[in-house]
Short mmCIF file of C-alpha atoms in Angstrom, two decimals:
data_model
loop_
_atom_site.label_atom_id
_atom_site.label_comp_id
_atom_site.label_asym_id
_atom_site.label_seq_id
_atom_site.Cartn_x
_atom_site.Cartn_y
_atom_site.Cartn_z
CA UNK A 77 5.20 -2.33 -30.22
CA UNK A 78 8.52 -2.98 -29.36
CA UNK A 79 11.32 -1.81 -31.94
CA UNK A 80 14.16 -3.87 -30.84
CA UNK A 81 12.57 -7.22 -31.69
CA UNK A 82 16.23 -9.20 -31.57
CA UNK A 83 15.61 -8.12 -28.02
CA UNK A 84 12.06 -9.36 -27.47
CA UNK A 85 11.94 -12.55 -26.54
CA UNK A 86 15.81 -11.81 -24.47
CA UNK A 87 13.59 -9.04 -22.54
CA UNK A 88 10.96 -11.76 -21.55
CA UNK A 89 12.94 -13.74 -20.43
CA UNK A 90 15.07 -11.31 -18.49
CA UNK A 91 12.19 -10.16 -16.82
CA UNK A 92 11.36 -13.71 -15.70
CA UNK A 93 15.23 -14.18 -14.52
CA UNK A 94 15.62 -16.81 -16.70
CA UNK A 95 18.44 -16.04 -18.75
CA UNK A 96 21.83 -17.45 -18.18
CA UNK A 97 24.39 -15.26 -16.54
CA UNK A 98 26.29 -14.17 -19.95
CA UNK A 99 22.62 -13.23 -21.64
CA UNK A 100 21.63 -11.26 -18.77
CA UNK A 101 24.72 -9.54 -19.05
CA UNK A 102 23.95 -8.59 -22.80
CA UNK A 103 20.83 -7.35 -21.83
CA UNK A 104 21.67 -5.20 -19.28
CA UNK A 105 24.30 -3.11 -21.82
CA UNK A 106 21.47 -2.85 -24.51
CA UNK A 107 19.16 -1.56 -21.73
CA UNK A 108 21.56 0.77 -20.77
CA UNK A 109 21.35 2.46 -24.01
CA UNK A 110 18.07 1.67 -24.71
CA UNK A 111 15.13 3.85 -23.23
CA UNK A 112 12.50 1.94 -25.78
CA UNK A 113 13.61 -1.59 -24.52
CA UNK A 114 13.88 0.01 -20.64
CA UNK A 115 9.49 0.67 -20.93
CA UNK A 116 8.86 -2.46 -22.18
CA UNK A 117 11.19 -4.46 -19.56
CA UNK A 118 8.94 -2.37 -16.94
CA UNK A 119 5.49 -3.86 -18.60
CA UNK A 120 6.95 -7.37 -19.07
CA UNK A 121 7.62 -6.98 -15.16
CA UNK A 122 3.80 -5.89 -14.80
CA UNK A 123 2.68 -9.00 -17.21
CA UNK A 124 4.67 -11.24 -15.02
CA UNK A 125 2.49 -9.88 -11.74
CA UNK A 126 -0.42 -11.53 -13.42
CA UNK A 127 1.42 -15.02 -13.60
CA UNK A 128 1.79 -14.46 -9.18
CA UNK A 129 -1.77 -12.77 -8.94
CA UNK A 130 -3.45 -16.21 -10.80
CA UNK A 131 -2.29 -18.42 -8.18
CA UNK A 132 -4.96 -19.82 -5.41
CA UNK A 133 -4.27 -21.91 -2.49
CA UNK A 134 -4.54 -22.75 1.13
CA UNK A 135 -4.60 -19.59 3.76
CA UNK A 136 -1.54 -19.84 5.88
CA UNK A 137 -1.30 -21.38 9.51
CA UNK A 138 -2.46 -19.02 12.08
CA UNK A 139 0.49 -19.81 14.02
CA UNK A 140 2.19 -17.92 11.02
CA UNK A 141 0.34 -14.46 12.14
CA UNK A 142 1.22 -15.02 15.78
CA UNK A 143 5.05 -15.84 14.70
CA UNK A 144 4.74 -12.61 12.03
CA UNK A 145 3.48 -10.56 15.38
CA UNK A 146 6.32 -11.71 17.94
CA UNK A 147 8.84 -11.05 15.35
CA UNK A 148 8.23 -7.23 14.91
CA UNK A 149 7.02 -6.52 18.64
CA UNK A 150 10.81 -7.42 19.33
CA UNK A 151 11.91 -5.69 16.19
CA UNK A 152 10.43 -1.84 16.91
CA UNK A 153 10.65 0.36 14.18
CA UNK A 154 13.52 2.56 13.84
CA UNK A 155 11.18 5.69 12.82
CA UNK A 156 10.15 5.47 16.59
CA UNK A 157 13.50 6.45 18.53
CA UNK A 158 13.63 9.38 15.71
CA UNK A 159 10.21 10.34 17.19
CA UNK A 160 10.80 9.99 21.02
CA UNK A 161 13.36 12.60 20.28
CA UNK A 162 11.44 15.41 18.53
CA UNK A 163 10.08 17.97 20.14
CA UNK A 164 6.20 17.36 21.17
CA UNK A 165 4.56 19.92 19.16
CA UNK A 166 6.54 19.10 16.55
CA UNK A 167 6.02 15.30 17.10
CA UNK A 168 2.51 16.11 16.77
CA UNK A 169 2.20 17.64 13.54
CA UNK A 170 4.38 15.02 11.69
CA UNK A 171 2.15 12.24 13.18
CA UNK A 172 -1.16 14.36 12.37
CA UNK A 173 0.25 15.74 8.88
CA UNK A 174 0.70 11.92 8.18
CA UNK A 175 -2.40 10.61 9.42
CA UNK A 176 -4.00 13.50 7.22
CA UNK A 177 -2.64 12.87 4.24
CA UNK A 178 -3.30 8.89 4.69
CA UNK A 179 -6.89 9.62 5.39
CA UNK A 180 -7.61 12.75 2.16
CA UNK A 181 -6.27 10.06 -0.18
CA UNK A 182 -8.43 7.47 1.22
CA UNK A 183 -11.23 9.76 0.99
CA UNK A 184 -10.06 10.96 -2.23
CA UNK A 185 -10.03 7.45 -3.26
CA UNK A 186 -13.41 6.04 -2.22
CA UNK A 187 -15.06 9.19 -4.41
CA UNK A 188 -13.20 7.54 -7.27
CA UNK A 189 -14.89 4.26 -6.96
CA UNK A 190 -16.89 4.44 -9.99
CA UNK A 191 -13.58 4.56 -11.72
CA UNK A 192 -12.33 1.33 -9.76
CA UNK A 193 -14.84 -0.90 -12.12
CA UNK A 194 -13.31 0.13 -15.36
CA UNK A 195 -10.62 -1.84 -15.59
CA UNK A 196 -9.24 -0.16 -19.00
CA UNK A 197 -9.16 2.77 -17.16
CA UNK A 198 -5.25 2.28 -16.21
CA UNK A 199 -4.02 5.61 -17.71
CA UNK A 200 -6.68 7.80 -16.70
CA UNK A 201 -6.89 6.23 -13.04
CA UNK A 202 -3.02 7.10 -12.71
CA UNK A 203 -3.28 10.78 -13.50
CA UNK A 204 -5.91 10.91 -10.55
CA UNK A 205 -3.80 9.24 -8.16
CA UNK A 206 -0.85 11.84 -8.92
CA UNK A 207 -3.42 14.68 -8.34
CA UNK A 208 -4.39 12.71 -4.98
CA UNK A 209 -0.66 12.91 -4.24
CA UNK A 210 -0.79 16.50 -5.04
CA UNK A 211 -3.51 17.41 -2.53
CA UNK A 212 -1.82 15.14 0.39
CA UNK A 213 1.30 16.82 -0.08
CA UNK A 214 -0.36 20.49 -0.22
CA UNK A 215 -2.19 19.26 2.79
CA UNK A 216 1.60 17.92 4.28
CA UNK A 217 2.54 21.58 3.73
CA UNK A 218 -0.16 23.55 5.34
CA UNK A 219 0.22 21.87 8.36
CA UNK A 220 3.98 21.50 8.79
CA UNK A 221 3.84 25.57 7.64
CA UNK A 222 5.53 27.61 10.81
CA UNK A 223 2.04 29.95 10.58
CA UNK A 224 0.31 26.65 12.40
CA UNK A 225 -1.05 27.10 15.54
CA UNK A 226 -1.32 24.14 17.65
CA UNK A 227 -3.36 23.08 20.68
CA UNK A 228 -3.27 20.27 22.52
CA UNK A 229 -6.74 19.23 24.46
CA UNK A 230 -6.88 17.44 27.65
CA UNK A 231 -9.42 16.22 29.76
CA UNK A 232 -10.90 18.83 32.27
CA UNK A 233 -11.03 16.97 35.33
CA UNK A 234 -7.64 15.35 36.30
CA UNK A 235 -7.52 11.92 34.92
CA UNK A 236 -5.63 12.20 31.65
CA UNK A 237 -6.66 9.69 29.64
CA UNK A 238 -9.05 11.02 26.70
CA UNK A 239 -7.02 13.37 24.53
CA UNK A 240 -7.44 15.38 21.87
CA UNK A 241 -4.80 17.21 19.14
CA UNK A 242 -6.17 19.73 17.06
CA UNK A 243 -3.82 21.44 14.24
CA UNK A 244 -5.55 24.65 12.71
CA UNK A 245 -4.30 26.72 10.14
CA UNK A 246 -5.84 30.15 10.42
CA UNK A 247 -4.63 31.73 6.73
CA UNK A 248 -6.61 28.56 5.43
CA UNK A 249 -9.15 27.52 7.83
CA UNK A 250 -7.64 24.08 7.39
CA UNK A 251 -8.20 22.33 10.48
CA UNK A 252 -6.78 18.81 11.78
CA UNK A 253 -8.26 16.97 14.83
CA UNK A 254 -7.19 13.44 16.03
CA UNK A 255 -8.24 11.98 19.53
CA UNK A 256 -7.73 9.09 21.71
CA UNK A 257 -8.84 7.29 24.70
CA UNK A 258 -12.57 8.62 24.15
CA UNK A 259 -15.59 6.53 26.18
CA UNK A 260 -17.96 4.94 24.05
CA UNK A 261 -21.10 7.03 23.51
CA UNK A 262 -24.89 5.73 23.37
CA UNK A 263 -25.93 5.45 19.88
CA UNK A 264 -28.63 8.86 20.72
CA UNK A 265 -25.03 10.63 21.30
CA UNK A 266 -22.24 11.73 19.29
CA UNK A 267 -18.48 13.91 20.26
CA UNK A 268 -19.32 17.34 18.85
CA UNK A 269 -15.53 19.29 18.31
CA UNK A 270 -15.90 23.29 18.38
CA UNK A 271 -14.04 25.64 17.36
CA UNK A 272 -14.61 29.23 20.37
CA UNK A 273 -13.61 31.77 18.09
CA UNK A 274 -11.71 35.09 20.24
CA UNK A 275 -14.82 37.25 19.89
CA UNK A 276 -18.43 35.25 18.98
CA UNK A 277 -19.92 32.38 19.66
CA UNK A 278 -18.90 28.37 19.24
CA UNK A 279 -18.65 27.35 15.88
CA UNK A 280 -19.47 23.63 15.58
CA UNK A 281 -17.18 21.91 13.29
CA UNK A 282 -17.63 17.93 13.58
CA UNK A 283 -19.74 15.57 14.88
CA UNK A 284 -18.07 12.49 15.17
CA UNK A 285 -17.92 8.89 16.94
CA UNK A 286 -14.63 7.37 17.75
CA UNK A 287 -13.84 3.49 17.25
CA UNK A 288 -13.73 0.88 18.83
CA UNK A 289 -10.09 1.74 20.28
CA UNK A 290 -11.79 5.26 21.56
CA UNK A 291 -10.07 6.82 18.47
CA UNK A 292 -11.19 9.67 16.30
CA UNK A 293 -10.18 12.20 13.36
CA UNK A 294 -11.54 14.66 11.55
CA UNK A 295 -9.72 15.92 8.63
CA UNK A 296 -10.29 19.02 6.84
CA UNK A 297 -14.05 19.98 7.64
CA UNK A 298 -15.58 23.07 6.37
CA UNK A 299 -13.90 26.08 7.80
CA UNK A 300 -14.02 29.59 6.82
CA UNK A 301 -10.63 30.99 6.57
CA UNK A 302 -9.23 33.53 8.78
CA UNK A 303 -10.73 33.00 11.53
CA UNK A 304 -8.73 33.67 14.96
CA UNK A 305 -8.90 30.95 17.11
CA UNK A 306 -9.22 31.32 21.22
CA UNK A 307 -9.36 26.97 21.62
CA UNK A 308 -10.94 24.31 20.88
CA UNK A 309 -13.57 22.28 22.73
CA UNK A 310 -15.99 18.83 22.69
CA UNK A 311 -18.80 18.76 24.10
CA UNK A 312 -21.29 15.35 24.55
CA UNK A 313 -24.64 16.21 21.75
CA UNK A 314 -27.46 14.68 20.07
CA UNK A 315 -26.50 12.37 17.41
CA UNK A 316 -27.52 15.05 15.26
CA UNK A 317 -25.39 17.78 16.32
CA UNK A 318 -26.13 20.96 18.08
CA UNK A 319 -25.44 24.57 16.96
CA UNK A 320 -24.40 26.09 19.97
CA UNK A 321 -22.95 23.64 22.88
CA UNK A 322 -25.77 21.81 25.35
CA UNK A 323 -23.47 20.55 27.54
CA UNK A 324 -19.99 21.29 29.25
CA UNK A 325 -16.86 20.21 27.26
CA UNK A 326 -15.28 17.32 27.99
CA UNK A 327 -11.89 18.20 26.50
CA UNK A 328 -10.71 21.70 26.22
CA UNK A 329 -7.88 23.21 24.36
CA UNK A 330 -4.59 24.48 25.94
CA UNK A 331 -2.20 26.15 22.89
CA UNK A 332 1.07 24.87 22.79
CA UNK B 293 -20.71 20.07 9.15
CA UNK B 294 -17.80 17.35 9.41
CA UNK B 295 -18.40 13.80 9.80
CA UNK B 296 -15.42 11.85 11.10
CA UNK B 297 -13.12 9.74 9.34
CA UNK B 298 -12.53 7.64 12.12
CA UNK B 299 -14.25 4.39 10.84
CA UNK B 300 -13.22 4.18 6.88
CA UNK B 301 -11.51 1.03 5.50
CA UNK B 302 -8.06 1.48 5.58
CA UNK B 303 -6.00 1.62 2.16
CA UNK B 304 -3.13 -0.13 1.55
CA UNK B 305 -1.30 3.49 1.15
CA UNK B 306 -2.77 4.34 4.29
CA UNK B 307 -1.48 0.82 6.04
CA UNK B 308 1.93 1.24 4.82
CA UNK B 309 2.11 4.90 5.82
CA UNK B 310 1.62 3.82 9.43
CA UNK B 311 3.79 1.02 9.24
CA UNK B 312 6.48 3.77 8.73
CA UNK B 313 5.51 5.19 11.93
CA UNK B 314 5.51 1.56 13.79
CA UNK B 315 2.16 0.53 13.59
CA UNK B 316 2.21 -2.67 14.32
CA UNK B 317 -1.77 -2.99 14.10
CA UNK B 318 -1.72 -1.97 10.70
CA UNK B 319 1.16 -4.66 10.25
CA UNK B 320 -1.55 -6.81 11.13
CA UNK B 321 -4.26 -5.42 8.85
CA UNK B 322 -1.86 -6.10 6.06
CA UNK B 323 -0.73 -9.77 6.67
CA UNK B 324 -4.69 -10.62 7.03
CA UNK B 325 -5.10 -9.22 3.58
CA UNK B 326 -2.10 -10.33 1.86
CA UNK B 327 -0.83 -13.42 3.78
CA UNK B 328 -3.28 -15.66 1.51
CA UNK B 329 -1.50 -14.69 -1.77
CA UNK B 330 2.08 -14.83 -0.59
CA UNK B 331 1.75 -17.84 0.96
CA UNK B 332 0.18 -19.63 -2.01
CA UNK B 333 2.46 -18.36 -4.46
CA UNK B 334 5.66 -19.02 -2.24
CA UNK B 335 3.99 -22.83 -1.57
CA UNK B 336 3.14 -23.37 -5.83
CA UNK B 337 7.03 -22.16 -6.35
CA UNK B 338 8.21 -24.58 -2.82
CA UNK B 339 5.74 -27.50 -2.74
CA UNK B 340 6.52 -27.67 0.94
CA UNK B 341 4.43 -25.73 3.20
CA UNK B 342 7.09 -25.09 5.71
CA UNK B 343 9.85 -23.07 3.69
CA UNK B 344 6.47 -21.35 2.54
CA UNK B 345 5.56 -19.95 5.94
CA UNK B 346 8.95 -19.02 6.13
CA UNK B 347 8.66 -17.42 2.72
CA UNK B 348 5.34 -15.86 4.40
CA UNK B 349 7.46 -14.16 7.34
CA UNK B 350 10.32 -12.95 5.34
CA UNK B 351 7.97 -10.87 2.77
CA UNK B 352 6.51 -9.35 5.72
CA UNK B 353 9.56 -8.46 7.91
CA UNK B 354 11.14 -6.81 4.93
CA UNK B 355 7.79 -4.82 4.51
CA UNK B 356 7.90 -3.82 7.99
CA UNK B 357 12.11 -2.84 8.29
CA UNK B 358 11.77 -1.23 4.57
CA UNK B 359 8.08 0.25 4.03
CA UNK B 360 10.11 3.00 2.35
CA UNK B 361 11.02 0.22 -0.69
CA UNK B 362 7.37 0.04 -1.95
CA UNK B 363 5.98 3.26 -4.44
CA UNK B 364 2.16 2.88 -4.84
CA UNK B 365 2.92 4.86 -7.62
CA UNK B 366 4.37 2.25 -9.55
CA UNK B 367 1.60 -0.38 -8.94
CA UNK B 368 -0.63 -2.11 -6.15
CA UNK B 369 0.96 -3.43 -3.27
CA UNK B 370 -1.16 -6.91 -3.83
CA UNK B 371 1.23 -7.33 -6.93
CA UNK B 372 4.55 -6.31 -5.41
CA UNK B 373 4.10 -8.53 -2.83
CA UNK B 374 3.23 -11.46 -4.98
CA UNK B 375 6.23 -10.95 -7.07
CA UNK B 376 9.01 -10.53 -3.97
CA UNK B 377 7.27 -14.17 -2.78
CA UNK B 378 7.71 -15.82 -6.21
CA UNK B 379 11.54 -14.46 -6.25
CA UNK B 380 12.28 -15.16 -2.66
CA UNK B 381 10.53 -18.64 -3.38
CA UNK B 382 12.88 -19.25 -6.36
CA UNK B 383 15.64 -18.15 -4.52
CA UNK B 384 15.69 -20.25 -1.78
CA UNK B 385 14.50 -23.19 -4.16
CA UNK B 386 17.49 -22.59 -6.08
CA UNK B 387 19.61 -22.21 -2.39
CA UNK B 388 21.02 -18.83 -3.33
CA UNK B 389 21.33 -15.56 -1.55
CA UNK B 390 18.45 -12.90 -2.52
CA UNK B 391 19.13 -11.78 -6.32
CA UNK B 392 16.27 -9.35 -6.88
CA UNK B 393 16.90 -5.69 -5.32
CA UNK B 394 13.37 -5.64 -4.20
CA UNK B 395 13.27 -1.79 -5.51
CA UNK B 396 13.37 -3.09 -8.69
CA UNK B 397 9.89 -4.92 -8.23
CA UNK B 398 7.58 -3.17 -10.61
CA UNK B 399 4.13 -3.91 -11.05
CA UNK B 400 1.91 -1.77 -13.87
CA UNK B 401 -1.21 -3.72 -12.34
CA UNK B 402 -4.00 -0.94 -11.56
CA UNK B 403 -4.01 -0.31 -7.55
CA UNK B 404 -7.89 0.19 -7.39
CA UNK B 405 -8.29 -3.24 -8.19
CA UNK B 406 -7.52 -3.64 -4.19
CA UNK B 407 -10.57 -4.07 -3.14
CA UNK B 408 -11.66 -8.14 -2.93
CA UNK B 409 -14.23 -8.64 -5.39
CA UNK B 410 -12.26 -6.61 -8.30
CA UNK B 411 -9.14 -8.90 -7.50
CA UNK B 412 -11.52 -12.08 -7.47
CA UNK B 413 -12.46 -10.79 -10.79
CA UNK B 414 -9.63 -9.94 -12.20
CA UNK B 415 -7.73 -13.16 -10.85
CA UNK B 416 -10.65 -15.08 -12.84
CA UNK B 417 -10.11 -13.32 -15.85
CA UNK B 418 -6.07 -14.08 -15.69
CA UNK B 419 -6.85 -17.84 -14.98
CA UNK B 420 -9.19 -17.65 -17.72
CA UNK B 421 -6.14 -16.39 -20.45
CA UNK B 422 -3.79 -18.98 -18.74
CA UNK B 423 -6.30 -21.80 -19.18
CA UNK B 424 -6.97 -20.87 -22.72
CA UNK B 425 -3.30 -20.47 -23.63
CA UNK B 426 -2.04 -24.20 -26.08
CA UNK B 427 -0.27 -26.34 -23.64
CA UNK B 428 3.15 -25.85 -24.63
CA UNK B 429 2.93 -22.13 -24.69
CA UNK B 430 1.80 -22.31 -20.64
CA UNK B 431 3.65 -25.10 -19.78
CA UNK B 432 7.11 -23.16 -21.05
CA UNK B 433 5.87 -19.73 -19.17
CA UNK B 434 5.08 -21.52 -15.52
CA UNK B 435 8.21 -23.81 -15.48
CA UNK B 436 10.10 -20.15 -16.14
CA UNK B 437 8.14 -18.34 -13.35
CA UNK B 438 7.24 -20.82 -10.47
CA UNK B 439 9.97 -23.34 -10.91
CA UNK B 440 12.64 -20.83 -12.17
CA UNK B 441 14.42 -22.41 -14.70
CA UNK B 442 16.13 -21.08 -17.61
CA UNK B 443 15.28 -21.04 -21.09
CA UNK B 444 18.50 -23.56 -21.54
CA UNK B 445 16.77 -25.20 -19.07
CA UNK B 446 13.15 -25.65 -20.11
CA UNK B 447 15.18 -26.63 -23.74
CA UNK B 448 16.63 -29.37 -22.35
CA UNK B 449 13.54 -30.82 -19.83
CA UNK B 450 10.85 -30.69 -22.78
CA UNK B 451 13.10 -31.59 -25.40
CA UNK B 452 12.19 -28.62 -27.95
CA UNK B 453 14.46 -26.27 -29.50
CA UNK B 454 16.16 -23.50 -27.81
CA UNK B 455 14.17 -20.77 -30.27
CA UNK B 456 10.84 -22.45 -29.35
CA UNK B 457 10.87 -21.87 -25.87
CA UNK B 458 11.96 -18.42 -25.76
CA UNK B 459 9.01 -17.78 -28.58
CA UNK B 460 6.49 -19.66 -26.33
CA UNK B 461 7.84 -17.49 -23.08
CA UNK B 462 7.33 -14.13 -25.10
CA UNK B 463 4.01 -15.30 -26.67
CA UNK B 464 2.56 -16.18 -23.06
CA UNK B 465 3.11 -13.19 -21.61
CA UNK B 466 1.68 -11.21 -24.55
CA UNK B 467 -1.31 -13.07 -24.15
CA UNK B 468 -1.84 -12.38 -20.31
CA UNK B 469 -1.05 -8.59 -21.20
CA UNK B 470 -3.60 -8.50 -23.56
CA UNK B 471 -6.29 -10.33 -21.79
CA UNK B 472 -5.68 -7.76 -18.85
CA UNK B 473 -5.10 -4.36 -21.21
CA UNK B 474 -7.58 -5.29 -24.21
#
């Protein structure tokens, strides 16, 4: 427990903001000096979470969503303009680097979920999220690396809507795809993604179905390494996949 | 073979990651799972469900210009949110300018209690340590968190010595930390 008890109940209150100006001031020198006092002003602030999490009322207005949603459509994000003005490969792989990483740790996160029902678990559950971190940023790195090679697929025939951005890694056989603007399939079918090696056949690498928005990823599947790539493809399968391609691609990979 | 990730529930980490890219879709994802909380907590400190919506729409605009500002690190964005609304709430109940640096918002609650049923759980079991807290002892705790008033303060409205209250504040809170971290 806490050492500095002629601090305790100051540190509570502090916490809670509800010390007069000349206290708080007090406080804030001691804390200065004091690392002991600094951890426990950081768990008073989690115990005071609880006091906000325990409260249940009314859902808001909808009108409050709509006014939320007007507000930022005329507000865009400043992130964007920095964005406009990259380069387009390069535009691509900080997008797809952080869609990757978003989507490992979510993976990465659902395998944990028999850990999610012990609630004692707080310490134990913390180390795993900083190895989560760990991989995403490893993952960050292979695919910002300049030994990337990118592609970037477009439809064959001329209408450019469906598109596809692949980001492979050969030294690692890390490969990251993301597509948009795909038609809906009939539940027999599924988007097969290949990867046409320069010599050899198609190696399949997903299957995959894309939402309701026509989007898709697929993150990291099982590649060998070293492989050298000639493009990338998608072809239309059976909902179980196909080894070797039954139909002609829809989207095929230019490098660049 | 690779199945897609296309269709998985979205995280919070994941939400707020494409918030920093402009996602304004994923802005949306996040007010329908956190607008319930905010709002009630900014409408228990207010009383008045007006300011509270306002409350509501200032949480999430400072979300959206500062994503940056929130560390999942440091605790689950469910928390951090609830505790911006109670000190925006007090602050504008009080009518003074913002006095939390929202950076400073730290919440040791565990993040993979994000998912609805362990909250519903776990907001059961934190009702259940407030409930069985003596009267006083609560009482002294909630007029310091939802109404904001200092210990001088709560002294003088419930008539008990200065001593008492802060005793009752720091005895309230070690009761909640317990019933969460047995």
């Amino acid at each position: 427990m806490n050492l500095h008890e002629e601090f305790a109940e100051d540190l509570s209150l502090y916490a809670l903001g509800a010390l007069s100006s000349e206290e708080r001031q007090a406080v804030e020198r001691h804390l200065e000096e004091c690392s002991a006092c600094r951890r426990e002003l950081e768990r008073l602030r989690g115990d005071m979470t609880l006091l906000a999490l325990s409260v249940s009322g009314p859902n808001p207005p909808f009108r409050s969503r709509e006014r939320l949603m007007a507000a930022i459509a005329k507000e865009p994000r400043r992130v964007q303009g920095r964005l406009q003005k990259a380069t387009g490969w390069w535009t691509a792989v900080q997008w797809a680097a952080a869609v990757a990483a978003v989507v490992i740790v979510a993976l990465l996160w659902n395998q944990n979920s028999d850990l999610r029902r012990h609630v004692a678990s707080l310490e134990a559950n913390s180390t795993e999220q900083q190895t989560q971190l760990m991989q995403a940023k490893e993952l960050i790195a292979s695919l910002t690396s300049a030994e990337a090679e990118h592609f970037t697929l477009v439809a064959s025939n001329t209408p450019p809507q469906p598109q596809g951005k692949a980001i492979y890694v050969r030294k690692s056989g890390t490969l990251v795809f993301l597509a948009s603007n795909l038609p809906p399939l009939p539940p027999q079918k599924a988007y097969e993604l290949w990867l046409i090696p320069a010599s050899g056949a198609p190696i399949p690498v997903g299957l995959f179905r894309p939402d309701s928005h026509g989007s898709a990823t697929v993150v990291k599947p099982p590649l060998p390494s070293g492989i050298e790539v000639k493009t990338f493809a998608i072809t239309i399968e059976p909902a179980a996949g196909s080894s070797a391609p039954t139909s002609q691609p829809i989207l095929v990979g230019i490098q660049g | 073979m690779s199945s897609a990730a296309s269709n998985v529930v979205l995280s919070d980490a994941m939400l707020v990651s494409a918030i920093r890219s402009g996602d304004e879709q994923a802005m949306a994802q996040l007010y329908d799972r956190y607008s319930p909380i905010i709002y009630s907590v900014a409408l228990r400190v207010l009383g008045d469900t007006g300011t509270a919506e306002d409350i509501l729409q200032e949480v999430f605009m400072q979300l959206w210009r500062s994503p940056d500002v929130f560390d999942a690190s440091r605790g689950s964005l469910r928390g951090w949110l609830a505790v911006i609304a109670r000190n925006r709430a007090i602050d504008s109940l009080r009518k003074r300018p913002p006095e939390t640096d929202i950076t400073e918002v730290v919440v040791s609650v565990e993040p993979d209690l994000a998912g609805k049923a362990e909250w519903s759980r776990a907001a059961e079991k934190i009702r259940r340590a407030l409930g069985g807290m003596p009267a006083p002892q609560r009482s002294a705790l909630e007029m310091a968190f939802f109404e904001g008033l200092t210990h001088t303060e709560i002294a003088e409205k419930t008539g008990e010595p200065l001593g008492t209250v802060k005793t009752r504040i720091r005895a309230g809170l070690m009761v909640l930390r317990k019933a969460f971290n047995p």
